[in-house]
Coordinates of C-alpha atoms in Angstrom, one line a residue:
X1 CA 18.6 5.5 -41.6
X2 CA 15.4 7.6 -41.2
X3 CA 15.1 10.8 -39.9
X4 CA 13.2 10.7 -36.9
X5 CA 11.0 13.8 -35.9
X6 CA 10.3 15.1 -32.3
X7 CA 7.5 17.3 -33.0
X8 CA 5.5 14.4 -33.0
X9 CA 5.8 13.2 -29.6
X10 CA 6.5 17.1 -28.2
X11 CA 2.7 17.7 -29.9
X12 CA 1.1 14.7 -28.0
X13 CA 2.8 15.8 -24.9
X14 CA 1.1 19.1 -25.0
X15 CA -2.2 17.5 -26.2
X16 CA -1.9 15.1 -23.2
X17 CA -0.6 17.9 -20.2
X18 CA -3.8 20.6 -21.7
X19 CA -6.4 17.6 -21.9
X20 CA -5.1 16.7 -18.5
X21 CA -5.9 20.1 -16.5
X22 CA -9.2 20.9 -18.7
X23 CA -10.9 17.9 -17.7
X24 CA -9.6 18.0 -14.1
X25 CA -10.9 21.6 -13.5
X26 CA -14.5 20.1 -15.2
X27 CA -14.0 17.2 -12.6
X28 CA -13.5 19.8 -10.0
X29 CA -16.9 21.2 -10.3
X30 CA -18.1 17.2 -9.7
X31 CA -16.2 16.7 -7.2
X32 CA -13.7 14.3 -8.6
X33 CA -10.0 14.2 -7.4
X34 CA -7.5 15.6 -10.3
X35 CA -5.6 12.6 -9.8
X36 CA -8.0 10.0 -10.7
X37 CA -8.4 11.9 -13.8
X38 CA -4.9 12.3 -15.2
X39 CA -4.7 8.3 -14.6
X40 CA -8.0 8.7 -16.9
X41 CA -6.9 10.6 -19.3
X42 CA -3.5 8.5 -19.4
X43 CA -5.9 5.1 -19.8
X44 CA -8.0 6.7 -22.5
X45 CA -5.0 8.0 -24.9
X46 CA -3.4 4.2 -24.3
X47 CA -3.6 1.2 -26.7
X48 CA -7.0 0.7 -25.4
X49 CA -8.0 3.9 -26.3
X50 CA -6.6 6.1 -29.0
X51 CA -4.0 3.7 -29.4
X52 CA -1.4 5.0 -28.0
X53 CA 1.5 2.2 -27.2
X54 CA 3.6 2.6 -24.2
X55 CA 4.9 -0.5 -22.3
X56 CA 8.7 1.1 -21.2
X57 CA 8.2 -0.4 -17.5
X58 CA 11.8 1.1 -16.9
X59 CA 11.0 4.5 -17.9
X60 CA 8.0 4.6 -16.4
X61 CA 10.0 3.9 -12.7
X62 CA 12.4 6.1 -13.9
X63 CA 10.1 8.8 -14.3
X64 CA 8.3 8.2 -11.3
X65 CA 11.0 8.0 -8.9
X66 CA 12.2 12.0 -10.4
X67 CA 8.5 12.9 -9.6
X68 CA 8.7 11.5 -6.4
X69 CA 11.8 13.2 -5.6
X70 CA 10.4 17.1 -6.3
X71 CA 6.7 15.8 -5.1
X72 CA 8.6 15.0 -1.4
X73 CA 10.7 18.0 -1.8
X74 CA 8.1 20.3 -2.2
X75 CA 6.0 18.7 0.6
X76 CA 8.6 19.1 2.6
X77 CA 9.4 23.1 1.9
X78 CA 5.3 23.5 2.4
X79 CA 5.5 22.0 5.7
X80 CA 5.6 24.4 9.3
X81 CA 7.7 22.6 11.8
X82 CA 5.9 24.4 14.3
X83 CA 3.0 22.4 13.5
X84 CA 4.4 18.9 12.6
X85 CA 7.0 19.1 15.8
X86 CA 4.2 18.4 18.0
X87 CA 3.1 15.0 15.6
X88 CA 6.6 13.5 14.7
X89 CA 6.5 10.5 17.2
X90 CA 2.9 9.9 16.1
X91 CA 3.9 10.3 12.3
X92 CA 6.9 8.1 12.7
X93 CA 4.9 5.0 14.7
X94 CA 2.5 5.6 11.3
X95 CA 5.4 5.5 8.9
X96 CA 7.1 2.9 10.1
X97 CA 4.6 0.0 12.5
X98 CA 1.6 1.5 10.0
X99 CA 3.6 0.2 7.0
X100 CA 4.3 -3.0 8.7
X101 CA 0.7 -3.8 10.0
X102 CA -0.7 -2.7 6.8
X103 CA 1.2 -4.9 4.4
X104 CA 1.0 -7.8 7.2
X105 CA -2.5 -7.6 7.0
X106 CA -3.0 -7.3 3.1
X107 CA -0.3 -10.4 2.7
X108 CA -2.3 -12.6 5.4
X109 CA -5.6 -11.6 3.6
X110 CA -4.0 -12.4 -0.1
X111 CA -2.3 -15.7 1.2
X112 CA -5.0 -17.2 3.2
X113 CA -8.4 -15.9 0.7
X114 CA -6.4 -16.4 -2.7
X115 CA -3.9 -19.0 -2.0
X116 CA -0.5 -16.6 -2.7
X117 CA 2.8 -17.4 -1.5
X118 CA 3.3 -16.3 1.6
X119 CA 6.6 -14.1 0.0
X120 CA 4.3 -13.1 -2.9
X121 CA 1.6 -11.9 -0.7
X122 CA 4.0 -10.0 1.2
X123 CA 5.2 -8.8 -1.7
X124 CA 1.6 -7.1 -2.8
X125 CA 0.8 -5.9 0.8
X126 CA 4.9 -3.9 1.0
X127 CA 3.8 -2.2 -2.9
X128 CA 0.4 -1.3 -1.4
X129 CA 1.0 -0.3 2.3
X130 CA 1.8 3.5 2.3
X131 CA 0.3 6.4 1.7
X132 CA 0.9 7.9 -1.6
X133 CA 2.6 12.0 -0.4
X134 CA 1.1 13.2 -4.1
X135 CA -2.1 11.8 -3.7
X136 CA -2.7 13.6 0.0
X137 CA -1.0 17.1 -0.8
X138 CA -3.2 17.6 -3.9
X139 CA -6.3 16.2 -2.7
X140 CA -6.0 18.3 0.7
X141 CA -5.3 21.3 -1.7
X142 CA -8.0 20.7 -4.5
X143 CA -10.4 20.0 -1.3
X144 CA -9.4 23.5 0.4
X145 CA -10.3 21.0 3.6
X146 CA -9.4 22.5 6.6
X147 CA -9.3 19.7 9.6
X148 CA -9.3 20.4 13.0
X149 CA -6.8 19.0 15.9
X150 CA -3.4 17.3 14.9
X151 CA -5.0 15.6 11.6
X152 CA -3.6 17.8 8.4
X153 CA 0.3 18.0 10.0
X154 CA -0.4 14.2 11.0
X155 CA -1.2 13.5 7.8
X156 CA 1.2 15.2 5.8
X157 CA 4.1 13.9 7.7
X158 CA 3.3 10.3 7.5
X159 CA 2.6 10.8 3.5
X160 CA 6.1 12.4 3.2
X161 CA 7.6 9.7 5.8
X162 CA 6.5 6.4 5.3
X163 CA 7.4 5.6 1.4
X164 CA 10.8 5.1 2.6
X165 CA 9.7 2.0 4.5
X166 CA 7.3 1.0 1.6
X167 CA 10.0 1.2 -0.8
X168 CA 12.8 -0.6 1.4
X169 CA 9.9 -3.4 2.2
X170 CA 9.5 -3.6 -1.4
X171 CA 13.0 -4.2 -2.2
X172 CA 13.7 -6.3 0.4
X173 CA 11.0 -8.5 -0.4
X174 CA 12.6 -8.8 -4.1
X175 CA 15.7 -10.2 -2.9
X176 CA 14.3 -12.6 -0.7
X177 CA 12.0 -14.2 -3.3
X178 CA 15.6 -13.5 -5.5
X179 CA 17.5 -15.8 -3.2
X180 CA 15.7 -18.3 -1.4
X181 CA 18.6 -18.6 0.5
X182 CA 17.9 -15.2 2.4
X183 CA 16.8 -15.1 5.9
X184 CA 14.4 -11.9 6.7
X185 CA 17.1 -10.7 9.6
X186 CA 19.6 -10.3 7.1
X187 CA 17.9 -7.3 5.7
X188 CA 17.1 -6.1 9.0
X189 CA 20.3 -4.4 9.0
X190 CA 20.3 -2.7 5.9
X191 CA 17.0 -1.2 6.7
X192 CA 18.5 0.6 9.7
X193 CA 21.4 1.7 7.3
X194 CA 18.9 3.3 5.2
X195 CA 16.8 5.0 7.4
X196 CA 19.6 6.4 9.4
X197 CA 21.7 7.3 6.8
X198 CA 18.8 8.7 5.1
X199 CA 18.2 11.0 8.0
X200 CA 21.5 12.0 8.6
X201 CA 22.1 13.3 5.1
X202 CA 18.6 14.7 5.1
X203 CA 19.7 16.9 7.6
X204 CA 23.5 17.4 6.7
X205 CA 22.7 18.0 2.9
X206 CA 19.6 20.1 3.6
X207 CA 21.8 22.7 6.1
X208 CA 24.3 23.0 3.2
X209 CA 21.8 23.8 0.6
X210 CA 20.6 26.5 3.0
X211 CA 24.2 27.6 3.3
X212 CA 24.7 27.7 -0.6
X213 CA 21.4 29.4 -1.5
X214 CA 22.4 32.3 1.1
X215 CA 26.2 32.4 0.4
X216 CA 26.2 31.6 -4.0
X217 CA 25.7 35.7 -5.6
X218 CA 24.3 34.2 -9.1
X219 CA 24.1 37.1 -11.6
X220 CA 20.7 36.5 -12.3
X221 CA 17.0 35.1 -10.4
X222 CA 16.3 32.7 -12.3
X223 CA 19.7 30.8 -11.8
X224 CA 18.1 30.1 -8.6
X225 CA 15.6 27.7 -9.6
X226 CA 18.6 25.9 -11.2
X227 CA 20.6 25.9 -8.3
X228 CA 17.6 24.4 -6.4
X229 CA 17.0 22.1 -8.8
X230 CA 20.4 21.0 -8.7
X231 CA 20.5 20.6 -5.1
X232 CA 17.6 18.6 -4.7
X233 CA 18.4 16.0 -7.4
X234 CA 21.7 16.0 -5.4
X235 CA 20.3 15.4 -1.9
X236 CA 18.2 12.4 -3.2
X237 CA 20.8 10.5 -6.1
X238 CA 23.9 11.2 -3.3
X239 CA 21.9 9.8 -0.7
X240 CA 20.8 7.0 -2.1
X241 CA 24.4 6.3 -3.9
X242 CA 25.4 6.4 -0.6
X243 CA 23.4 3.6 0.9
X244 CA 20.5 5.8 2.5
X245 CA 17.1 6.4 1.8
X246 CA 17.2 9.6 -0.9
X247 CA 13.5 9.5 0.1
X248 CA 13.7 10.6 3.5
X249 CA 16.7 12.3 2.6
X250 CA 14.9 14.9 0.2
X251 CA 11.8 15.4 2.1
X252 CA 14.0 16.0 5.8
X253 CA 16.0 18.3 3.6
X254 CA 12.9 20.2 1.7
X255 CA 11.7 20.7 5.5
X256 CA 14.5 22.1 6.8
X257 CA 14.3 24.8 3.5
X258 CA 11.2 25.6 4.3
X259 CA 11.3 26.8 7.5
X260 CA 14.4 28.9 7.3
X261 CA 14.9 32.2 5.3
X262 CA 17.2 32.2 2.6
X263 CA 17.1 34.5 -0.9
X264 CA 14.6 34.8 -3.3
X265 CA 12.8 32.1 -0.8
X266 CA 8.9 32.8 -2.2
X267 CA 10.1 32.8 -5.5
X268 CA 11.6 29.3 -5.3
X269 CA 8.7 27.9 -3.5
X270 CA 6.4 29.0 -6.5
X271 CA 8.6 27.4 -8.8
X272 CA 9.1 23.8 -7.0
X273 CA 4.9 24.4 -6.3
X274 CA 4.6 24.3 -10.4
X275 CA 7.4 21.5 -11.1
X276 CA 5.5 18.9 -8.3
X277 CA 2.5 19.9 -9.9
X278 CA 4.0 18.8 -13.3
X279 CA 5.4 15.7 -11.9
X280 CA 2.3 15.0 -10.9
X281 CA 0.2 15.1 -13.9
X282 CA 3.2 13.4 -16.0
X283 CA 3.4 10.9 -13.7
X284 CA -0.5 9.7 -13.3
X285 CA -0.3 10.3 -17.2
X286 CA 2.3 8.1 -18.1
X287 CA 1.1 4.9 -15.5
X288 CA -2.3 5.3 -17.2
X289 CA -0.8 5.0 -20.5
X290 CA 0.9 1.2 -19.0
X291 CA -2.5 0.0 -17.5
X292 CA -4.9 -1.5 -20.9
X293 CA -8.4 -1.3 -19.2
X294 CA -9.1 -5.0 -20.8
X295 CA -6.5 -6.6 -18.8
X296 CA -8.1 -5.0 -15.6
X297 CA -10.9 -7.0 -16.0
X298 CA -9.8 -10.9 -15.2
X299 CA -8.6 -9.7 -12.2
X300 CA -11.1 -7.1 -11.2
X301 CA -13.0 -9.6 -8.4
X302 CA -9.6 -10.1 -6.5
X303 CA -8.9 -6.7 -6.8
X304 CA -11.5 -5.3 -5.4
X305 CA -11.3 -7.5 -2.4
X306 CA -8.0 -6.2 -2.2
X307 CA -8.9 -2.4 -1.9
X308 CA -12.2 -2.7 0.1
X309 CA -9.7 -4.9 2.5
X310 CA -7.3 -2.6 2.4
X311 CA -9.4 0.5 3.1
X312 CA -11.8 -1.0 5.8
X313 CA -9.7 -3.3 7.9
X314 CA -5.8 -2.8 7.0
X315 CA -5.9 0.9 7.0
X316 CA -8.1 1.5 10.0
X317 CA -6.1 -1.2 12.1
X318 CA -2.8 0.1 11.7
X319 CA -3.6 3.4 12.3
X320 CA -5.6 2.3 15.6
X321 CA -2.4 0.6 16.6
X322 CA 0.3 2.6 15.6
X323 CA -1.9 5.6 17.4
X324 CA -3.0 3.2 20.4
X325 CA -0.9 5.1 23.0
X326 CA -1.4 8.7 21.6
X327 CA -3.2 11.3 23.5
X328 CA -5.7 12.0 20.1
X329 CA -9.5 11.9 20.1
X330 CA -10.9 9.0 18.4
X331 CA -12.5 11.1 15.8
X332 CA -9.0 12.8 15.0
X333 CA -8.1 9.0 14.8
X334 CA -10.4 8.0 12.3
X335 CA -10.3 10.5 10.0
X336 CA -6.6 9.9 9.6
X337 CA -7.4 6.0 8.9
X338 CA -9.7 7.2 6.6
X339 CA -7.0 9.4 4.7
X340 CA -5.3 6.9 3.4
X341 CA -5.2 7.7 -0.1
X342 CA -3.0 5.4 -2.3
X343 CA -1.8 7.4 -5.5
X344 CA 1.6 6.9 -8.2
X345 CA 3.7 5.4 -5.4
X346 CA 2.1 2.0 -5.3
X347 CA 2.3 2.1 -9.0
X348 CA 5.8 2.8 -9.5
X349 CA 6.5 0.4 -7.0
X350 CA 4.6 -2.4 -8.9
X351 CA 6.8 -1.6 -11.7
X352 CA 9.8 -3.4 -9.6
X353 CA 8.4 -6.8 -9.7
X354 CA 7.8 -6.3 -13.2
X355 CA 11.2 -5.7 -14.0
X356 CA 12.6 -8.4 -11.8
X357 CA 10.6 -11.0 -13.9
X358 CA 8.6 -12.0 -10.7
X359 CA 5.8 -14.8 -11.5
X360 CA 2.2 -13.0 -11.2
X361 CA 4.0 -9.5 -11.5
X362 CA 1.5 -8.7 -14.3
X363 CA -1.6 -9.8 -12.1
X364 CA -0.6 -7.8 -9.4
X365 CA 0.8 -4.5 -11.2
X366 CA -3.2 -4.8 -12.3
X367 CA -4.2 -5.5 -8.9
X368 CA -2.6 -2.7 -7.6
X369 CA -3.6 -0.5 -10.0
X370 CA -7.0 -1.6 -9.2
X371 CA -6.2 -0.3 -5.9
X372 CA -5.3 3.3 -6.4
X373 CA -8.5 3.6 -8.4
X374 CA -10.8 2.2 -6.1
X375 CA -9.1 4.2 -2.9
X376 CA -8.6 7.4 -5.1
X377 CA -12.2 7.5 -6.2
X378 CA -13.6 6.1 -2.9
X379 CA -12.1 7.8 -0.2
X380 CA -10.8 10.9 -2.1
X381 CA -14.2 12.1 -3.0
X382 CA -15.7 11.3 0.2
X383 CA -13.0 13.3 2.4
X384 CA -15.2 16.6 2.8
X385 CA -18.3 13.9 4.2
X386 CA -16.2 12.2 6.2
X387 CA -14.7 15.4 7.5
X388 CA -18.2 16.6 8.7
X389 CA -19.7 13.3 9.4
X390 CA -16.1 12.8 12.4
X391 CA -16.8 16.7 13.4
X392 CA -13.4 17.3 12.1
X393 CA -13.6 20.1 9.9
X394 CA -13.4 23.6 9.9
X395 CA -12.6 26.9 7.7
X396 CA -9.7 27.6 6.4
X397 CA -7.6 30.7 7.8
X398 CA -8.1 33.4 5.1
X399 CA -5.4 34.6 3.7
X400 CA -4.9 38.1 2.9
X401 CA -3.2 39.0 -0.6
X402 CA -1.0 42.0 -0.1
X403 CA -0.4 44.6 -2.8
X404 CA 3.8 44.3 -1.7
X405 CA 6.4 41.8 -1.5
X406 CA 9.5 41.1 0.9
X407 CA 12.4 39.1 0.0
X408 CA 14.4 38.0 2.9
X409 CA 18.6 38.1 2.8
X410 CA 18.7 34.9 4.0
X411 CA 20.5 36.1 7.0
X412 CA 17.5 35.8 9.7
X413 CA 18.0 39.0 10.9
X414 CA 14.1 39.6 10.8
X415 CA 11.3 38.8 9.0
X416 CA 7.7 40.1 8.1
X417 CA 4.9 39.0 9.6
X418 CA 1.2 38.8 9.6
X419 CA -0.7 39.5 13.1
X420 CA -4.5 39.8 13.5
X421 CA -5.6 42.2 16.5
X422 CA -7.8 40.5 18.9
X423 CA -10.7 42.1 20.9
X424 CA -10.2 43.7 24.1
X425 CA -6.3 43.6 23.3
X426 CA -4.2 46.4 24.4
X427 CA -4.1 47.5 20.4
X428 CA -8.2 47.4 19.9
X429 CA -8.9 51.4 19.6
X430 CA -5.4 52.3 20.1
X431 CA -2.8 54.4 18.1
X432 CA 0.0 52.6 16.6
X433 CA 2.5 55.3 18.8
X434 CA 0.5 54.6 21.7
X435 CA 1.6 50.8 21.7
X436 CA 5.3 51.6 22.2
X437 CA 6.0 48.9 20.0
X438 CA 10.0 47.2 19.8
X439 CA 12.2 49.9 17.8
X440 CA 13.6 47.2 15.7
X441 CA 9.4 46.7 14.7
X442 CA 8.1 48.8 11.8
X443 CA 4.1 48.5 11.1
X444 CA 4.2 48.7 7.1
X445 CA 0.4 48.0 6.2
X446 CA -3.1 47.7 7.8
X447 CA -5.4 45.3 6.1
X448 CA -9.1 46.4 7.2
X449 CA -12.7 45.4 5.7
X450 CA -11.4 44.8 2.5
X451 CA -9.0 47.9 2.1
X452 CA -5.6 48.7 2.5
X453 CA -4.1 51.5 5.2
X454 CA -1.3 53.2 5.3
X455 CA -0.3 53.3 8.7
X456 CA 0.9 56.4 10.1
X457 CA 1.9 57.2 14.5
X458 CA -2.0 58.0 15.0
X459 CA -3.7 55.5 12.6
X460 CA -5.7 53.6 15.3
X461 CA -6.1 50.1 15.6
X462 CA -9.3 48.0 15.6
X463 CA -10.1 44.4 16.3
X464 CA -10.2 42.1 13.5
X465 CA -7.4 44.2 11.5
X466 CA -4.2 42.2 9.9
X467 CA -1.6 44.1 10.3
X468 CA 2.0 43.8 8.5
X469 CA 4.9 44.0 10.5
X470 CA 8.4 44.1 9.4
X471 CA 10.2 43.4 13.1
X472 CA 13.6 41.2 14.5
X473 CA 13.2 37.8 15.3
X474 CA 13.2 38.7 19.1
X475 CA 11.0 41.0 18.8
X476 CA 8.0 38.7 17.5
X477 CA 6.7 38.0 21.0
X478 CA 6.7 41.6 22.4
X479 CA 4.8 42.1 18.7
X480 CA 2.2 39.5 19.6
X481 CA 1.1 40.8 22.8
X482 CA 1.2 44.4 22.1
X483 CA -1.6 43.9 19.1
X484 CA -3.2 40.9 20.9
X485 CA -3.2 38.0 18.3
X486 CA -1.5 35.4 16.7
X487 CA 1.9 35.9 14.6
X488 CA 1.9 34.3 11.2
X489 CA 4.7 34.0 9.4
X490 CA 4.8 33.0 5.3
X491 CA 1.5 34.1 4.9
X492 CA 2.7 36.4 1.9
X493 CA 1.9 35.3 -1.2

């Protein structure tokens, strides 16, 4: 029996992750989403390409459905409830009639233009008809695209929301075409199951995380970033052992995190920041390794029928419909349609047919594939345009890099805080004594034209300065109108 090396594979690895972020910050400079190139990269490296052979379809879902796990966790910790609470009923019609309109449409498009079976076409619509969570949070990042309105916490919602429903669709659709037998309401209930279940743990599971990070003394930081690893591969596999959706489980639960105080909170946030981005790359990196650009090409005229139809008609309609009773400007509307970016999820869920030995599940893992291509390339790189084009964009809030750190106890006792001072306040001019501020509230640095100042009782205050304050919970709002501007928590670095 040979001896079989590792530093083999360990070496390409490396090769693969550095090639990978080199020629994404090139494709930066042109413009060209990150993700589109990792799938690159992965497609050049391949059997096409250098040669490398990689056709473990197991592994490759494997993989992706750890990624998706940390890439909805960490979406989930990056997300302010303050701004999504006002878009949940919108994000939950998209996540859950958007799914359904969108893969009705794609399976009515397929059956009737192609000649699929109705199950089949189904089948290629549920893979295809949600929003990839990876694909939005790095492109929204990469882009540093600031949009007006309810669109951003729209968007991120529904990308974090609606796989659940893709990926039940998908499955359910795999054991109808599996027993014939089946009728459609019988998985009606399971669905329900799911979801709820999903959301119940997601909330259960993510208050005791929050209650273990605060109450576990570890000896050491970095045990941290174990213990949150651990607890989010727990949340997700438990749930989903469970009957629920781990999905929805992971992301409520990585929202709930987020937007409560618990120890060595910007440190863990940095580290599950790095690990999605890893998952990331790894996982565009290893479904381009599975795609053999020669295969593509028989089915490149259906596929492309697919994606324009899915981006011009599917998308657009089930966001207009889904969004047909909100109170949103049709602009604000239409970008979102236009957001649609398909990414890894589609891809890993292609992977299922494949697996279950359904007929055509070669053709349409290429079709699909196809897919996240064309809508990666097409509307990822046209989001700025579009942006401009709908009068939806606008500057991103600066944000200031202080020279200090805070670390909350996790008790949420108090906080620090960011607050800008607004012309013509009662602050602009005065002296930090003079504002009578809370007791509880302790001024700790001034941020002015570029310099920092240490505040003493008679430094005086003048519009446009960001002040650091260190104040109680309660005292927030007496905060805000003494200095005249807007409080903004986690905006340390």
């Amino acid at each position: 029996m040979g001896e079989v090396h590792a530093e083999p594979y360990l070496l390409v690895v490396g090769v693969l992750l550095i090639a990978s972020l080199v020629v994404s910050r090139l494709g930066g400079r042109l413009g060209i989403p990150g993700l589109l190139l990792f799938l690159g990269v992965g497609m050049v490296a391949g059997s096409d390409g250098l040669g490398i052979q990689f056709h473990d379809y197991a592994l490759a879902q494997t993989l992706g459905i750890v990624a998706l796990c940390f890439i909805l966790f960490q979406g989930g910790l990056d997300t302010s409830w303050a701004h999504t609470r006002p878009v949940v009923r919108r994000g939950l019609s998209l996540a859950t009639v958007g799914v359904l309109v969108t893969a009705g449409v794609m399976a009515t498009f397929v059956h009737f233009a192609f000649g699929w079976p109705w199950l089949t076409a189904w089948l290629l619509g549920a893979v295809v008809s949600s929003t990839d969570a990876s694909a939005v949070f790095s492109v929204l990042k990469e882009r540093a695209l600031g949009l007006k309105g309810d669109v951003a916490p729209l968007l991120e919602f529904e990308s974090g929301g609606n796989d659940p429903m893709a990926v039940f669709l998908t499955v359910g659709l795999l054991e109808l075409i599996g027993h014939p037998g089946m009728g459609v309401l019988e998985i009606v209930p399971l669905f329900l199951r799911e979801m709820l279940l999903g959301a119940l743990l997601g909330v259960l599971l993510g208050r005791a995380a929050l209650w273990l990070l605060n109450r576990l003394q570890l000896q050491f930081e970095g045990l941290y970033s174990v213990l949150s690893l651990a607890l989010a591969l727990t949340i997700f596999s438990g749930t989903a052992v469970l009957g629920g959706s781990g999905f929805l489980a992971i992301y409520i639960a990585g929202v709930i995190l987020g937007n409560a105080d618990f120890i060595h909170k910007r440190s863990l946030i940095s580290f599950h920041d790095g690990l999605s981005w890893l998952m990331q790359v790894a996982m565009f990196l290893t479904l381009g390794l599975l795609v053999n650009p020669r295969e593509l090409l028989p089915t490149a005229g259906l596929a492309l029928a697919c994606a324009l139809m899915l981006v011009f008609v599917a998308r657009p309609l089930s966001v207009y419909l889904s969004l047909a009773r909100a109170r949103m400007p049709l602009n604000e509307k239409s970008m979102v349609a236009w957001v649609g970016l398909r990414g890894a999820v589609p891809i890993v869920l292609a992977t299922f047919p494949l697996l279950a030995e359904v007929p055509e599940a070669q053709t349409l893992f290429n079709i699909v594939f196809f897919i996240v291509l064309t809508s990666v390339l097409l509307q990822g790189t046209t989001l700025g345009l579009v942006a401009r084009w709908l009068g939806v964009r606008q500057a991103l809030p600066l944000r200031t890099a202080y020279p200090i750190t805070y670390t909350p106890t996790g008790q949420g006792k108090g906080g620090m805080v960011e607050v800008d001072v607004r012309g013509g306040s009662e602050a602009d001019g005065a002296r930090i004594v003079d504002l009578h501020l809370p007791p509880e509230a302790l001024v700790i640095l001034i941020h002015r034209a570029g310099e920092f100042l240490i505040p003493k009782g008679a430094t005086e205050l003048q519009a446009g300065d960001s002040v650091l304050v260190l104040a109680q919970a309660g005292d927030l709002g007496d905060v805000r109108h003494k200095l005249g501007g807007e409080v903004r928590p986690g905006q340390l670095p």
